[in-house]
mmCIF file of C-alpha atoms in Angstrom:
data_model
loop_
_atom_site.group_PDB
_atom_site.id
_atom_site.type_symbol
_atom_site.label_atom_id
_atom_site.label_comp_id
_atom_site.label_asym_id
_atom_site.label_seq_id
_atom_site.Cartn_x
_atom_site.Cartn_y
_atom_site.Cartn_z
ATOM 1 C CA MET A 1 35.276 47.989 96.173
ATOM 2 C CA THR A 2 34.781 44.817 98.130
ATOM 3 C CA ALA A 3 31.915 44.072 100.449
ATOM 4 C CA ALA A 4 34.475 43.827 103.236
ATOM 5 C CA CYS A 5 35.432 47.475 102.709
ATOM 6 C CA ALA A 6 31.871 48.716 102.866
ATOM 7 C CA SER A 7 31.338 46.688 106.001
ATOM 8 C CA LEU A 8 34.588 47.988 107.472
ATOM 9 C CA THR A 9 33.361 51.563 107.092
ATOM 10 C CA ALA A 10 29.853 50.713 108.321
ATOM 11 C CA ASP A 11 31.317 49.095 111.439
ATOM 12 C CA CYS A 12 32.863 52.452 112.289
ATOM 13 C CA ILE A 13 29.668 54.494 112.390
ATOM 14 C CA ASN A 14 29.174 54.200 116.133
ATOM 15 C CA PRO A 15 32.770 55.050 117.088
ATOM 16 C CA PHE A 16 32.673 58.149 114.869
ATOM 17 C CA VAL A 17 29.254 59.260 116.110
ATOM 18 C CA THR A 18 30.162 58.909 119.779
ATOM 19 C CA SER A 19 33.542 60.580 119.211
ATOM 20 C CA THR A 20 31.989 63.544 117.439
ATOM 21 C CA VAL A 21 29.274 64.029 120.054
ATOM 22 C CA THR A 22 31.764 63.718 122.924
ATOM 23 C CA VAL A 23 34.384 66.028 121.396
ATOM 24 C CA PHE A 24 31.840 68.770 120.660
ATOM 25 C CA ARG A 25 30.379 68.452 124.161
ATOM 26 C CA THR A 26 33.762 68.445 125.902
ATOM 27 C CA MET A 27 35.582 71.034 123.814
ATOM 28 C CA ALA A 28 32.759 73.436 122.996
ATOM 29 C CA GLY A 29 29.911 72.674 125.396
ATOM 30 C CA CYS A 30 27.889 71.970 122.271
ATOM 31 C CA GLU A 31 25.166 69.291 122.184
ATOM 32 C CA LEU A 32 24.898 67.718 118.739
ATOM 33 C CA ARG A 33 21.747 66.032 117.471
ATOM 34 C CA CYS A 34 22.646 63.101 115.244
ATOM 35 C CA GLY A 35 20.828 62.602 111.926
ATOM 36 C CA LYS A 36 20.624 59.547 109.725
ATOM 37 C CA PRO A 37 23.905 58.188 108.309
ATOM 38 C CA TYR A 38 24.075 58.187 104.491
ATOM 39 C CA LEU A 39 26.330 56.927 101.733
ATOM 40 C CA VAL A 40 28.433 59.821 100.495
ATOM 41 C CA GLY A 41 27.629 60.544 96.853
ATOM 42 C CA GLU A 42 29.590 62.560 94.370
ATOM 43 C CA THR A 43 27.409 65.622 94.420
ATOM 44 C CA LYS A 44 27.199 66.217 98.158
ATOM 45 C CA GLY A 45 28.979 69.504 98.827
ATOM 46 C CA ALA A 46 30.726 70.159 102.083
ATOM 47 C CA HIS A 47 29.900 72.985 104.453
ATOM 48 C CA GLU A 48 32.010 76.139 104.451
ATOM 49 C CA ILE A 49 35.001 74.824 106.407
ATOM 50 C CA SER A 50 36.243 71.240 106.607
ATOM 51 C CA GLY A 51 39.014 69.429 108.416
ATOM 52 C CA VAL A 52 40.554 66.357 106.767
ATOM 53 C CA ILE A 53 42.828 63.839 108.456
ATOM 54 C CA GLY A 54 44.283 60.532 107.336
ATOM 55 C CA LEU A 55 44.481 57.232 109.191
ATOM 56 C CA SER A 56 46.841 54.388 108.443
ATOM 57 C CA GLY A 57 47.577 51.048 110.032
ATOM 58 C CA LYS A 58 45.847 47.720 109.445
ATOM 59 C CA ALA A 59 43.271 49.795 107.562
ATOM 60 C CA LEU A 60 43.673 53.045 105.631
ATOM 61 C CA GLY A 61 41.192 55.846 105.847
ATOM 62 C CA THR A 62 40.287 59.462 106.044
ATOM 63 C CA VAL A 63 37.945 61.495 108.183
ATOM 64 C CA VAL A 64 36.313 64.756 107.134
ATOM 65 C CA LEU A 65 34.655 67.111 109.635
ATOM 66 C CA SER A 66 32.664 69.799 107.862
ATOM 67 C CA LEU A 67 31.056 72.807 109.553
ATOM 68 C CA GLY A 68 28.849 75.669 108.510
ATOM 69 C CA GLY A 69 30.609 79.031 108.954
ATOM 70 C CA PRO A 70 28.535 80.174 111.980
ATOM 71 C CA VAL A 71 29.114 76.851 113.794
ATOM 72 C CA ALA A 72 32.847 77.138 113.183
ATOM 73 C CA LEU A 73 32.890 80.660 114.650
ATOM 74 C CA ARG A 74 30.859 79.700 117.743
ATOM 75 C CA VAL A 75 32.878 76.544 118.383
ATOM 76 C CA THR A 76 36.063 78.599 118.189
ATOM 77 C CA GLU A 77 34.563 81.119 120.623
ATOM 78 C CA ALA A 78 33.764 78.288 123.027
ATOM 79 C CA MET A 79 37.335 76.990 122.782
ATOM 80 C CA LEU A 80 39.177 80.342 122.855
ATOM 81 C CA HIS A 81 36.694 82.549 124.752
ATOM 82 C CA GLU A 82 36.565 85.118 121.965
ATOM 83 C CA LEU A 83 34.206 85.217 118.994
ATOM 84 C CA PRO A 84 36.160 85.598 115.755
ATOM 85 C CA ALA A 85 34.636 88.090 113.312
ATOM 86 C CA LYS A 86 35.323 85.812 110.357
ATOM 87 C CA ILE A 87 37.019 82.533 109.469
ATOM 88 C CA ASP A 88 40.610 83.292 110.408
ATOM 89 C CA SER A 89 43.635 81.260 111.475
ATOM 90 C CA ASP A 90 42.156 80.692 114.960
ATOM 91 C CA VAL A 91 39.058 79.121 113.411
ATOM 92 C CA VAL A 92 41.183 77.029 111.055
ATOM 93 C CA ASP A 93 43.271 75.770 113.973
ATOM 94 C CA ALA A 94 40.169 75.027 116.043
ATOM 95 C CA VAL A 95 38.600 72.988 113.227
ATOM 96 C CA GLY A 96 41.883 71.138 112.675
ATOM 97 C CA GLU A 97 42.081 70.360 116.391
ATOM 98 C CA LEU A 98 38.484 69.095 116.536
ATOM 99 C CA THR A 99 39.122 66.908 113.473
ATOM 100 C CA ASN A 100 42.237 65.504 115.102
ATOM 101 C CA MET A 101 40.406 64.773 118.357
ATOM 102 C CA ILE A 102 37.417 63.108 116.683
ATOM 103 C CA ALA A 103 39.661 60.880 114.570
ATOM 104 C CA GLY A 104 41.868 60.149 117.578
ATOM 105 C CA SER A 105 38.936 59.197 119.763
ATOM 106 C CA ALA A 106 37.404 56.999 117.048
ATOM 107 C CA LYS A 107 40.680 55.206 116.350
ATOM 108 C CA ALA A 108 41.038 54.476 120.069
ATOM 109 C CA GLN A 109 37.685 52.675 119.851
ATOM 110 C CA LEU A 110 38.899 50.782 116.759
ATOM 111 C CA GLU A 111 41.987 49.464 118.484
ATOM 112 C CA HIS A 112 42.086 46.245 116.440
ATOM 113 C CA LEU A 113 42.860 48.281 113.295
ATOM 114 C CA GLN A 114 46.012 49.728 114.928
ATOM 115 C CA MET A 115 45.696 52.988 113.036
ATOM 116 C CA SER A 116 47.701 56.144 113.552
ATOM 117 C CA LEU A 117 46.739 59.671 112.539
ATOM 118 C CA SER A 118 48.408 61.993 110.076
ATOM 119 C CA LEU A 119 48.143 65.777 110.450
ATOM 120 C CA PRO A 120 44.868 67.578 109.763
ATOM 121 C CA ASN A 121 44.443 69.925 106.821
ATOM 122 C CA VAL A 122 41.629 72.455 106.867
ATOM 123 C CA ILE A 123 39.800 73.474 103.698
ATOM 124 C CA VAL A 124 37.966 76.770 103.442
ATOM 125 C CA GLY A 125 35.714 77.693 100.544
ATOM 126 C CA HIS A 126 31.999 78.238 100.020
ATOM 127 C CA ASP A 127 31.470 75.651 97.313
ATOM 128 C CA HIS A 128 34.172 73.092 97.939
ATOM 129 C CA GLN A 129 33.489 69.403 97.528
ATOM 130 C CA ILE A 130 35.604 66.661 99.060
ATOM 131 C CA ALA A 131 35.738 63.328 97.259
ATOM 132 C CA PHE A 132 36.943 60.003 98.599
ATOM 133 C CA PRO A 133 38.802 57.421 96.500
ATOM 134 C CA GLY A 134 36.566 55.509 94.097
ATOM 135 C CA ASP A 135 37.322 52.189 95.774
ATOM 136 C CA VAL A 136 35.969 53.087 99.205
ATOM 137 C CA THR A 137 32.343 53.642 100.210
ATOM 138 C CA PRO A 138 32.400 56.626 102.523
ATOM 139 C CA ILE A 139 29.650 57.171 105.026
ATOM 140 C CA GLY A 140 28.456 60.547 106.217
ATOM 141 C CA VAL A 141 26.690 61.411 109.429
ATOM 142 C CA PRO A 142 24.816 64.721 109.608
ATOM 143 C CA PHE A 143 24.550 66.520 112.917
ATOM 144 C CA ASP A 144 22.700 69.613 113.914
ATOM 145 C CA CYS A 145 23.125 71.987 116.833
ATOM 146 C CA SER A 146 21.780 75.365 117.838
ATOM 147 C CA TRP A 147 24.605 77.018 115.861
ATOM 148 C CA GLY A 148 23.935 75.191 112.582
ATOM 149 C CA PRO A 149 24.947 72.081 110.635
ATOM 150 C CA VAL A 150 27.901 69.780 111.227
ATOM 151 C CA CYS A 151 28.838 66.701 109.230
ATOM 152 C CA VAL A 152 31.350 63.902 109.649
ATOM 153 C CA GLN A 153 32.314 61.712 106.713
ATOM 154 C CA PHE A 154 34.728 58.803 106.829
ATOM 155 C CA GLY A 155 35.915 56.013 104.582
ATOM 156 C CA LEU A 156 38.158 53.090 105.361
ATOM 157 C CA SER A 157 39.866 50.564 103.159
ATOM 158 C CA GLU A 158 41.610 47.367 104.070
ATOM 159 C CA LYS A 159 45.324 47.733 103.509
ATOM 160 C CA GLY A 160 46.460 46.685 100.086
ATOM 161 C CA ASN A 161 43.113 47.405 98.391
ATOM 162 C CA MET B 1 56.786 75.000 115.955
ATOM 163 C CA THR B 2 60.323 73.906 116.624
ATOM 164 C CA ALA B 3 63.317 74.537 114.392
ATOM 165 C CA ALA B 4 63.590 70.783 114.031
ATOM 166 C CA CYS B 5 60.157 70.651 112.391
ATOM 167 C CA ALA B 6 60.972 73.365 109.861
ATOM 168 C CA SER B 7 64.181 71.568 109.039
ATOM 169 C CA LEU B 8 62.360 68.242 108.763
ATOM 170 C CA THR B 9 60.055 69.686 106.112
ATOM 171 C CA ALA B 10 62.911 71.468 104.302
ATOM 172 C CA ASP B 11 64.861 68.211 104.117
ATOM 173 C CA CYS B 12 61.979 66.744 102.150
ATOM 174 C CA ILE B 13 61.975 69.251 99.297
ATOM 175 C CA ASN B 14 64.140 67.170 96.995
ATOM 176 C CA PRO B 15 62.240 63.893 97.487
ATOM 177 C CA PHE B 16 58.939 65.657 96.792
ATOM 178 C CA VAL B 17 60.266 67.520 93.742
ATOM 179 C CA THR B 18 61.772 64.423 92.169
ATOM 180 C CA SER B 19 58.682 62.355 92.957
ATOM 181 C CA THR B 20 56.343 64.910 91.406
ATOM 182 C CA VAL B 21 58.432 65.298 88.258
ATOM 183 C CA THR B 22 58.816 61.534 87.858
ATOM 184 C CA VAL B 23 55.145 60.705 88.485
ATOM 185 C CA PHE B 24 53.926 63.324 85.979
ATOM 186 C CA ARG B 25 56.439 62.130 83.391
ATOM 187 C CA THR B 26 55.662 58.444 83.890
ATOM 188 C CA MET B 27 51.898 58.628 84.301
ATOM 189 C CA ALA B 28 51.025 61.465 81.947
ATOM 190 C CA GLY B 29 54.031 62.019 79.684
ATOM 191 C CA CYS B 30 54.088 65.523 81.132
ATOM 192 C CA GLU B 31 57.340 67.422 81.680
ATOM 193 C CA LEU B 32 57.112 69.741 84.671
ATOM 194 C CA ARG B 33 59.278 72.823 85.104
ATOM 195 C CA CYS B 34 60.053 73.363 88.775
ATOM 196 C CA GLY B 35 59.788 76.864 90.269
ATOM 197 C CA LYS B 36 61.189 78.201 93.508
ATOM 198 C CA PRO B 37 60.021 76.551 96.754
ATOM 199 C CA TYR B 38 58.211 78.905 99.143
ATOM 200 C CA LEU B 39 56.835 78.899 102.663
ATOM 201 C CA VAL B 40 53.097 78.353 102.484
ATOM 202 C CA GLY B 41 51.271 81.388 103.896
ATOM 203 C CA GLU B 42 47.681 81.684 104.978
ATOM 204 C CA THR B 43 46.431 83.527 101.949
ATOM 205 C CA LYS B 44 47.794 81.312 99.204
ATOM 206 C CA GLY B 45 44.788 79.747 97.484
ATOM 207 C CA ALA B 46 44.961 76.361 95.865
ATOM 208 C CA HIS B 47 44.264 75.668 92.209
ATOM 209 C CA GLU B 48 40.881 74.325 91.119
ATOM 210 C CA ILE B 49 41.369 70.689 92.153
ATOM 211 C CA SER B 50 43.582 69.340 94.927
ATOM 212 C CA GLY B 51 44.496 65.928 96.269
ATOM 213 C CA VAL B 52 45.336 65.604 99.968
ATOM 214 C CA ILE B 53 46.951 62.594 101.620
ATOM 215 C CA GLY B 54 48.260 61.974 105.113
ATOM 216 C CA LEU B 55 51.501 60.360 106.218
ATOM 217 C CA SER B 56 52.214 58.841 109.594
ATOM 218 C CA GLY B 57 55.126 57.004 111.138
ATOM 219 C CA LYS B 58 58.189 58.453 112.880
ATOM 220 C CA ALA B 59 56.962 61.777 111.494
ATOM 221 C CA LEU B 60 53.428 62.958 110.748
ATOM 222 C CA GLY B 61 52.574 64.914 107.670
ATOM 223 C CA THR B 62 50.346 65.750 104.778
ATOM 224 C CA VAL B 63 50.886 66.290 101.084
ATOM 225 C CA VAL B 64 48.705 68.440 98.858
ATOM 226 C CA LEU B 65 48.833 68.252 95.054
ATOM 227 C CA SER B 66 46.937 71.123 93.464
ATOM 228 C CA LEU B 67 46.199 71.464 89.745
ATOM 229 C CA GLY B 68 44.594 74.038 87.513
ATOM 230 C CA GLY B 69 41.420 72.689 85.861
ATOM 231 C CA PRO B 70 42.886 72.337 82.332
ATOM 232 C CA VAL B 71 45.961 70.480 83.665
ATOM 233 C CA ALA B 72 43.715 68.084 85.563
ATOM 234 C CA LEU B 73 41.705 67.356 82.396
ATOM 235 C CA ARG B 74 44.788 66.813 80.220
ATOM 236 C CA VAL B 75 46.522 64.636 82.793
ATOM 237 C CA THR B 76 43.385 62.495 83.038
ATOM 238 C CA GLU B 77 43.290 62.252 79.234
ATOM 239 C CA ALA B 78 46.909 61.073 79.236
ATOM 240 C CA MET B 79 46.105 58.442 81.877
ATOM 241 C CA LEU B 80 42.733 57.247 80.496
ATOM 242 C CA HIS B 81 43.083 58.059 76.765
ATOM 243 C CA GLU B 82 39.936 60.155 76.733
ATOM 244 C CA LEU B 83 39.608 63.879 77.392
ATOM 245 C CA PRO B 84 36.928 64.546 80.018
ATOM 246 C CA ALA B 85 34.637 67.469 79.177
ATOM 247 C CA LYS B 86 34.715 68.726 82.758
ATOM 248 C CA ILE B 87 35.974 67.766 86.197
ATOM 249 C CA ASP B 88 34.149 64.494 86.799
ATOM 250 C CA SER B 89 34.760 61.346 88.843
ATOM 251 C CA ASP B 90 37.487 60.174 86.416
ATOM 252 C CA VAL B 91 39.408 63.405 86.968
ATOM 253 C CA VAL B 92 38.922 63.169 90.726
ATOM 254 C CA ASP B 93 40.223 59.593 90.723
ATOM 255 C CA ALA B 94 43.196 60.543 88.518
ATOM 256 C CA VAL B 95 44.182 63.390 90.842
ATOM 257 C CA GLY B 96 43.800 61.121 93.882
ATOM 258 C CA GLU B 97 45.982 58.496 92.222
ATOM 259 C CA LEU B 98 48.689 61.035 91.322
ATOM 260 C CA THR B 99 48.655 62.370 94.893
ATOM 261 C CA ASN B 100 48.987 58.842 96.231
ATOM 262 C CA MET B 101 51.889 58.053 93.887
ATOM 263 C CA ILE B 102 53.784 61.272 94.625
ATOM 264 C CA ALA B 103 53.449 60.779 98.386
ATOM 265 C CA GLY B 104 54.352 57.093 98.033
ATOM 266 C CA SER B 105 57.456 57.825 95.989
ATOM 267 C CA ALA B 106 58.585 60.584 98.373
ATOM 268 C CA LYS B 107 58.086 58.420 101.447
ATOM 269 C CA ALA B 108 60.164 55.669 99.835
ATOM 270 C CA GLN B 109 62.994 58.221 99.605
ATOM 271 C CA LEU B 110 62.449 59.152 103.257
ATOM 272 C CA GLU B 111 62.785 55.605 104.489
ATOM 273 C CA HIS B 112 64.248 56.641 107.864
ATOM 274 C CA LEU B 113 60.904 58.239 108.801
ATOM 275 C CA GLN B 114 59.086 54.895 108.310
ATOM 276 C CA MET B 115 55.903 56.613 107.201
ATOM 277 C CA SER B 116 52.815 55.005 105.755
ATOM 278 C CA LEU B 117 50.132 56.653 103.650
ATOM 279 C CA SER B 118 46.461 57.175 104.391
ATOM 280 C CA LEU B 119 43.889 57.424 101.591
ATOM 281 C CA PRO B 120 43.755 60.492 99.340
ATOM 282 C CA ASN B 121 40.829 62.912 99.402
ATOM 283 C CA VAL B 122 40.256 65.197 96.446
ATOM 284 C CA ILE B 123 38.905 68.706 96.870
ATOM 285 C CA VAL B 124 37.156 70.522 94.045
ATOM 286 C CA GLY B 125 36.206 74.185 94.171
ATOM 287 C CA HIS B 126 37.316 77.376 92.453
ATOM 288 C CA ASP B 127 38.290 79.335 95.529
ATOM 289 C CA HIS B 128 39.220 76.687 98.040
ATOM 290 C CA GLN B 129 42.132 77.192 100.378
ATOM 291 C CA ILE B 130 43.915 74.387 102.206
ATOM 292 C CA ALA B 131 45.551 75.204 105.532
ATOM 293 C CA PHE B 132 48.102 73.157 107.423
ATOM 294 C CA PRO B 133 48.214 72.922 111.223
ATOM 295 C CA GLY B 134 49.622 76.039 112.892
ATOM 296 C CA ASP B 135 52.540 74.108 114.374
ATOM 297 C CA VAL B 136 54.085 72.979 111.091
ATOM 298 C CA THR B 137 55.820 75.093 108.472
ATOM 299 C CA PRO B 138 54.574 73.771 105.152
ATOM 300 C CA ILE B 139 56.608 74.266 102.012
ATOM 301 C CA GLY B 140 55.160 74.671 98.553
ATOM 302 C CA VAL B 141 56.795 73.967 95.243
ATOM 303 C CA PRO B 142 55.240 75.519 92.136
ATOM 304 C CA PHE B 143 55.521 73.703 88.829
ATOM 305 C CA ASP B 144 54.516 74.701 85.351
ATOM 306 C CA CYS B 145 53.835 72.661 82.236
ATOM 307 C CA SER B 146 52.356 73.284 78.823
ATOM 308 C CA TRP B 147 48.870 72.566 80.230
ATOM 309 C CA GLY B 148 49.096 75.056 83.097
ATOM 310 C CA PRO B 149 50.089 75.318 86.771
ATOM 311 C CA VAL B 150 50.704 72.522 89.263
ATOM 312 C CA CYS B 151 51.684 72.878 92.903
ATOM 313 C CA VAL B 152 52.825 70.497 95.609
ATOM 314 C CA GLN B 153 52.691 71.509 99.268
ATOM 315 C CA PHE B 154 53.806 69.395 102.170
ATOM 316 C CA GLY B 155 54.341 69.740 105.888
ATOM 317 C CA LEU B 156 55.861 67.316 108.347
ATOM 318 C CA SER B 157 55.980 67.270 112.108
ATOM 319 C CA GLU B 158 57.982 65.119 114.443
ATOM 320 C CA LYS B 159 55.704 62.700 116.238
ATOM 321 C CA GLY B 160 54.359 63.974 119.504
ATOM 322 C CA ASN B 161 54.661 67.660 118.541
#
């Protein structure tokens, strides 16, 4: 990993924080409290449900939005006006849509990187871990809300690295 | 989902099958036997370790490579000349690299879609499930080898859908 890569990811903290806060407020009426950004280590497990989306352009990257189960259910209720009893396809679609919107909003603020989004995948599983490539230094930002924990992790690499 | 999207994904079966077989043969000396492609349903769980990578260009998509634990260890041994005792960062990197190569080789065969890759993420967890967006019809291809099961799933969507 080059210093430029680490700096590239670090430069994106603010766009990802503001995107996440705005998307949760707009889509789910949910006010997130932002914790301290951290370097993503190997052992950090994700929450129960995670959306993953890729970015490519002048930089390559991925964004992971990870939610505790209760947050995912309440966010889906806020978006669809019905509380799902468990993590079902509506919840999966809602998490995918939030992931897509957060990445889309962040990339709009990182216009100089001319990135476009891929499609979101959503991972469900109590003990899943999501690793980034060894040559990027992903950064995570923890959030908290009245429904439980939320986390956004992202890593970017200059093209060709 | 439009019929065009389903057809777009179906048209990609051969490029993804040949890419997967070639990458496993070249990188790990591993001969894969290809099973029957299937439509990915909600309840189909992934194997123990999965690589996910996004594609964007004239179409948007994602590719998931999922491996049973023993296959992941043996493939890593073939690539690094040392058998890992468990799923560690070497195995994660090997699975990410294979995912990247399979997606890269398939996209080269789908030149008309002018897609570029994002970075791979690797998911580890015994019972994880990986869902695609509700508006694509992902296709899975099961493979088998002497080390155990392998699966490739992919879904593509025309841009703007």
